[in-house]
């Protein structure tokens, strides 16, 4: 069954990608196997972003990744009887008093920032609720969240993706943001199946999360992945979350269903356990495909929670999430409403240090990725798709800008070296920009040699190959050592040209007979002779001059 | 160092050196032993209490007591966390649980130099109105062993069996604290009050029971029953003492966001001489079915007392009162279901041996750890919170709660200062009688006059008023306006002075020494 499904998937995916391509503005409409009934996949996302903060949402405990298990747990985090939510540490007494000391101010600001960046309306009064379920890493038996009135609602996120994997064909789409809610993270359960034990680490219990709920406006894995990538960039730009999926700071659950055009949405499944953007695309596409196949074979889709198995590349029902949960939501009685202010509603005797002021945060929002991209295109004259690549890689924009600052080479030319040489090398060796053995200074030095015509571009590539070794040599040292500088002595070059002409009688005859293309061969030979140390333009001039003598 | 508040009279004795904190502590500890059969205490912290007394003695020696409560022996209901001492909630679920921290109120008592004698008995997780439903057994009302009761109610034979079958309940759920204060084993005790749990046993045990305004005293460290209604309660022998304890406990706590932000100023209670400017409201709805005729007559006598002293006494209406108990039932059980979710056997407390799966362990732990009453409330609470029921029950109950609170707002807005009502429908009933009805029925009956104040968050106090025909205490309740504790207690003090409630004449039969009277110890109070 699984093998059959996989065999089918290849064919299907190609067909489906075509469908997406020619239907880039609306939802993808897929022809079913029979060719009669097309399917419309619908994808919505629930994204949990861990707020980047030194302390937890409702307690003063520290937040730190990979700390010793259960070392960052307050009495409240462990839900000891009689404890109440109270974030006492980390902020000044005055701030505590006005936020009533319960909430981590930083978490509130992060959520407001994120809400503003996602074009949401910020609720000046939001409420907290309890969501009940029993789980080993949820010590209170409920999670404090914002179900009824969340901190931000009704936003949107624009994201771009390329069609048919061609960078030149990009489309921009928008997904509506239903809401952003502040909530507590749970602890972590570590299951030891062999000893049938579960170990619980509560370090994460109570860490502030933003749950971003995206409306089902997407139709395939690629779109979901692109939307999440854009959100990730936004969060990282704001600093509201580090949003590293591998570290669990960004967790994505996908709601997937399929239906026929004009009909109601189908029964949806929720796919969890997705820990990279690549897997998100895979999981969503697999699930769409599975549902279509299931339905076409006369089956039904269950409203269930499924886990993505990244090794098998498929989704499987989650055993412990069987059956529908009733979370028995209830207002959290120990927390007053969360009140935010704007310039208009701010009480006269308070300043921004004392309350969370939406306008104040709005004015200080950094440039978002879309603005940054537009600025890069405008400032450097690079192509829009290049600006996407620059922003997609952590630190690449900064690297590029640093190189540009330190060289006379035009940014349009620099971008080629950045994307074709630097980036592909890093990808090949699975390195981050930060880990690059060639710094922006070294690359700029190299490009300057090229720009000043001291070396040829062929030689420049040779130098770069040396630089990757990271032996601490400067480009100039390598040029000297390998004797790669252009031959500045015109007489020497003329002699070499003459020697090449003398050795290639047939070719010279062909050129003289009017076959100018053959000239390139001669130029190549000169280059070989000089080991790339000659300026091809100059060589061409010299050869032409000599051949017309 | 003694700022504000009228000190306990014993405080003066301590300051003058007529008695030392250690002597006082030892006296209380020995009384606790001789009244052990009352079952008022779950844990007696003899060692730490004596140590605290010793420290206090040193402070008095240096002439630097910490405050009015320095050296005063107190007891705390066993649903408040006290570091290093067992906190059980009278439940198997928490038996043996030792808290690592002090509840804010416990900390404040200790900061004042109070000597913590131990933890008092209650209904399991404070769910009940008799102090009969905890795993440590029922609390016996000290008045069962008073000369007053024996003379009027116990058959002449005075046999052991008669005494055994005639003892009356304390009321609840803070029955241990009420019994402890009533039997002189401590000078003040903390209870908790969610639907009347402090005032009800105070009425039955003939002591003062104050339920302050919601938000005036921190709930941090009080193991919750209903977060939106729970208030730490104060049980003392007189109104002045209640004011002193209130002064030490009240005020903002950063650990409880529902406490008021304003600073609370402890106050001295004036001796009211003129009540002519007072307007006392008599809510007609409190003339509830089942109200005993003697309480009714005591109530009207009290109203006459005010009237004769020149106060304006008017009948008022709180029309939504009759929906209060049903509404309370929904809100209470819903929060109980939520608050009890943390008791899953993983982090602390009882854990079942069942290890088939985590889920089966949860189920077995909770089945074994909670009694029927707790499990019943969890079950109904979860039912009310189900998606399909939430609107019809929880939301509706919240709306009714608002109407009930608005009833009070209207009455107080019309110029009434204080409401005067009975605290209980009757005097305490014998245990054998009480257990004929189930906990839910009893709670519904017994909370009827008290829980509306919790719904509205208002301060209310039981003042012992007189003895019933059976020689048992009967109390009346004053309900005040939000955060107007000073006014409430001032009126209560005036009333207390007029009614001259008799002192309990406790006759404790010791197995070896025969009858032992210790009303002498009452001279401290």
CSV table of C-alpha atoms in Angstrom, one decimal, chain A residues 75 78-86 88 96-97 100-102 130 132 134-142 148 198 200 202 320 326 328-336, chain B residues 81 94 97 100-101 214 219-224 227-228 254-258 261 334-335 338-339 341-344 346-348 358 362 366 382 385-388 390 394 398:
chain,number,residue,atom,x,y,z
A,75,UNK,CA,7.0,26.5,42.0
A,78,UNK,CA,5.7,22.9,38.4
A,79,UNK,CA,2.1,23.8,39.4
A,80,UNK,CA,2.7,23.3,43.1
A,81,UNK,CA,-0.7,23.6,44.9
A,82,UNK,CA,-1.5,27.2,45.8
A,83,UNK,CA,0.8,29.0,43.3
A,84,UNK,CA,-0.6,31.7,41.1
A,85,UNK,CA,0.7,33.2,37.9
A,86,UNK,CA,3.1,36.0,38.7
A,88,UNK,CA,8.0,39.0,39.5
A,96,UNK,CA,5.2,45.3,37.6
A,97,UNK,CA,2.7,47.5,39.3
A,100,UNK,CA,0.0,44.1,37.8
A,101,UNK,CA,3.2,42.1,38.1
A,102,UNK,CA,1.7,39.0,36.5
A,130,UNK,CA,-7.5,27.8,30.6
A,132,UNK,CA,-7.7,21.6,29.8
A,134,UNK,CA,-4.1,15.7,30.7
A,135,UNK,CA,-0.5,15.3,29.6
A,136,UNK,CA,2.6,14.4,31.4
A,137,UNK,CA,4.4,17.6,30.5
A,138,UNK,CA,1.5,19.8,31.4
A,139,UNK,CA,1.7,19.9,35.1
A,140,UNK,CA,-1.4,22.0,35.8
A,141,UNK,CA,-3.6,19.9,33.7
A,142,UNK,CA,-4.4,23.1,31.7
A,148,UNK,CA,-11.8,34.2,23.5
A,198,UNK,CA,8.4,8.8,30.3
A,200,UNK,CA,9.5,14.9,32.0
A,202,UNK,CA,9.8,21.2,32.9
A,320,UNK,CA,-2.3,9.4,21.9
A,326,UNK,CA,-13.0,18.8,24.5
A,328,UNK,CA,-13.3,22.6,28.4
A,329,UNK,CA,-12.1,26.2,28.0
A,330,UNK,CA,-12.7,28.5,31.0
A,331,UNK,CA,-11.7,32.1,31.8
A,332,UNK,CA,-8.5,32.1,33.8
A,333,UNK,CA,-9.7,33.5,37.1
A,334,UNK,CA,-6.3,34.5,38.4
A,335,UNK,CA,-5.4,36.9,35.7
A,336,UNK,CA,-6.9,40.3,35.1
B,81,UNK,CA,1.0,26.1,52.5
B,94,UNK,CA,-1.8,15.4,49.5
B,97,UNK,CA,3.0,16.5,51.1
B,100,UNK,CA,8.6,24.2,50.0
B,101,UNK,CA,7.1,27.6,50.5
B,214,UNK,CA,-12.0,39.6,47.7
B,219,UNK,CA,-4.5,34.0,48.1
B,220,UNK,CA,-1.0,33.0,47.2
B,221,UNK,CA,-0.3,29.7,48.9
B,222,UNK,CA,-4.0,29.0,49.6
B,223,UNK,CA,-4.8,25.8,47.8
B,224,UNK,CA,-7.7,27.0,45.8
B,227,UNK,CA,-10.2,31.2,42.6
B,228,UNK,CA,-12.7,33.9,41.9
B,254,UNK,CA,2.9,40.8,43.8
B,255,UNK,CA,2.4,37.0,43.9
B,256,UNK,CA,-1.4,37.4,43.6
B,257,UNK,CA,-2.5,39.7,40.8
B,258,UNK,CA,-6.0,39.8,42.1
B,261,UNK,CA,-2.9,47.8,44.3
B,334,UNK,CA,-16.3,24.4,37.1
B,335,UNK,CA,-13.4,25.9,38.9
B,338,UNK,CA,-10.0,23.0,36.6
B,339,UNK,CA,-8.1,23.5,39.8
B,341,UNK,CA,-6.6,18.9,37.3
B,342,UNK,CA,-3.1,19.4,38.6
B,343,UNK,CA,-3.4,16.5,41.0
B,344,UNK,CA,-2.3,13.8,38.6
B,346,UNK,CA,3.2,13.0,38.6
B,347,UNK,CA,4.8,16.0,40.4
B,348,UNK,CA,3.6,15.5,44.0
B,358,UNK,CA,0.0,7.2,32.0
B,362,UNK,CA,-4.0,9.3,36.3
B,366,UNK,CA,-7.5,10.5,41.2
B,382,UNK,CA,-16.3,19.2,33.7
B,385,UNK,CA,-17.5,23.3,30.9
B,386,UNK,CA,-18.1,20.9,28.0
B,387,UNK,CA,-18.4,22.9,24.7
B,388,UNK,CA,-22.1,22.1,24.3
B,390,UNK,CA,-20.6,26.1,28.5
B,394,UNK,CA,-21.1,28.5,32.9
B,398,UNK,CA,-21.6,34.2,35.4
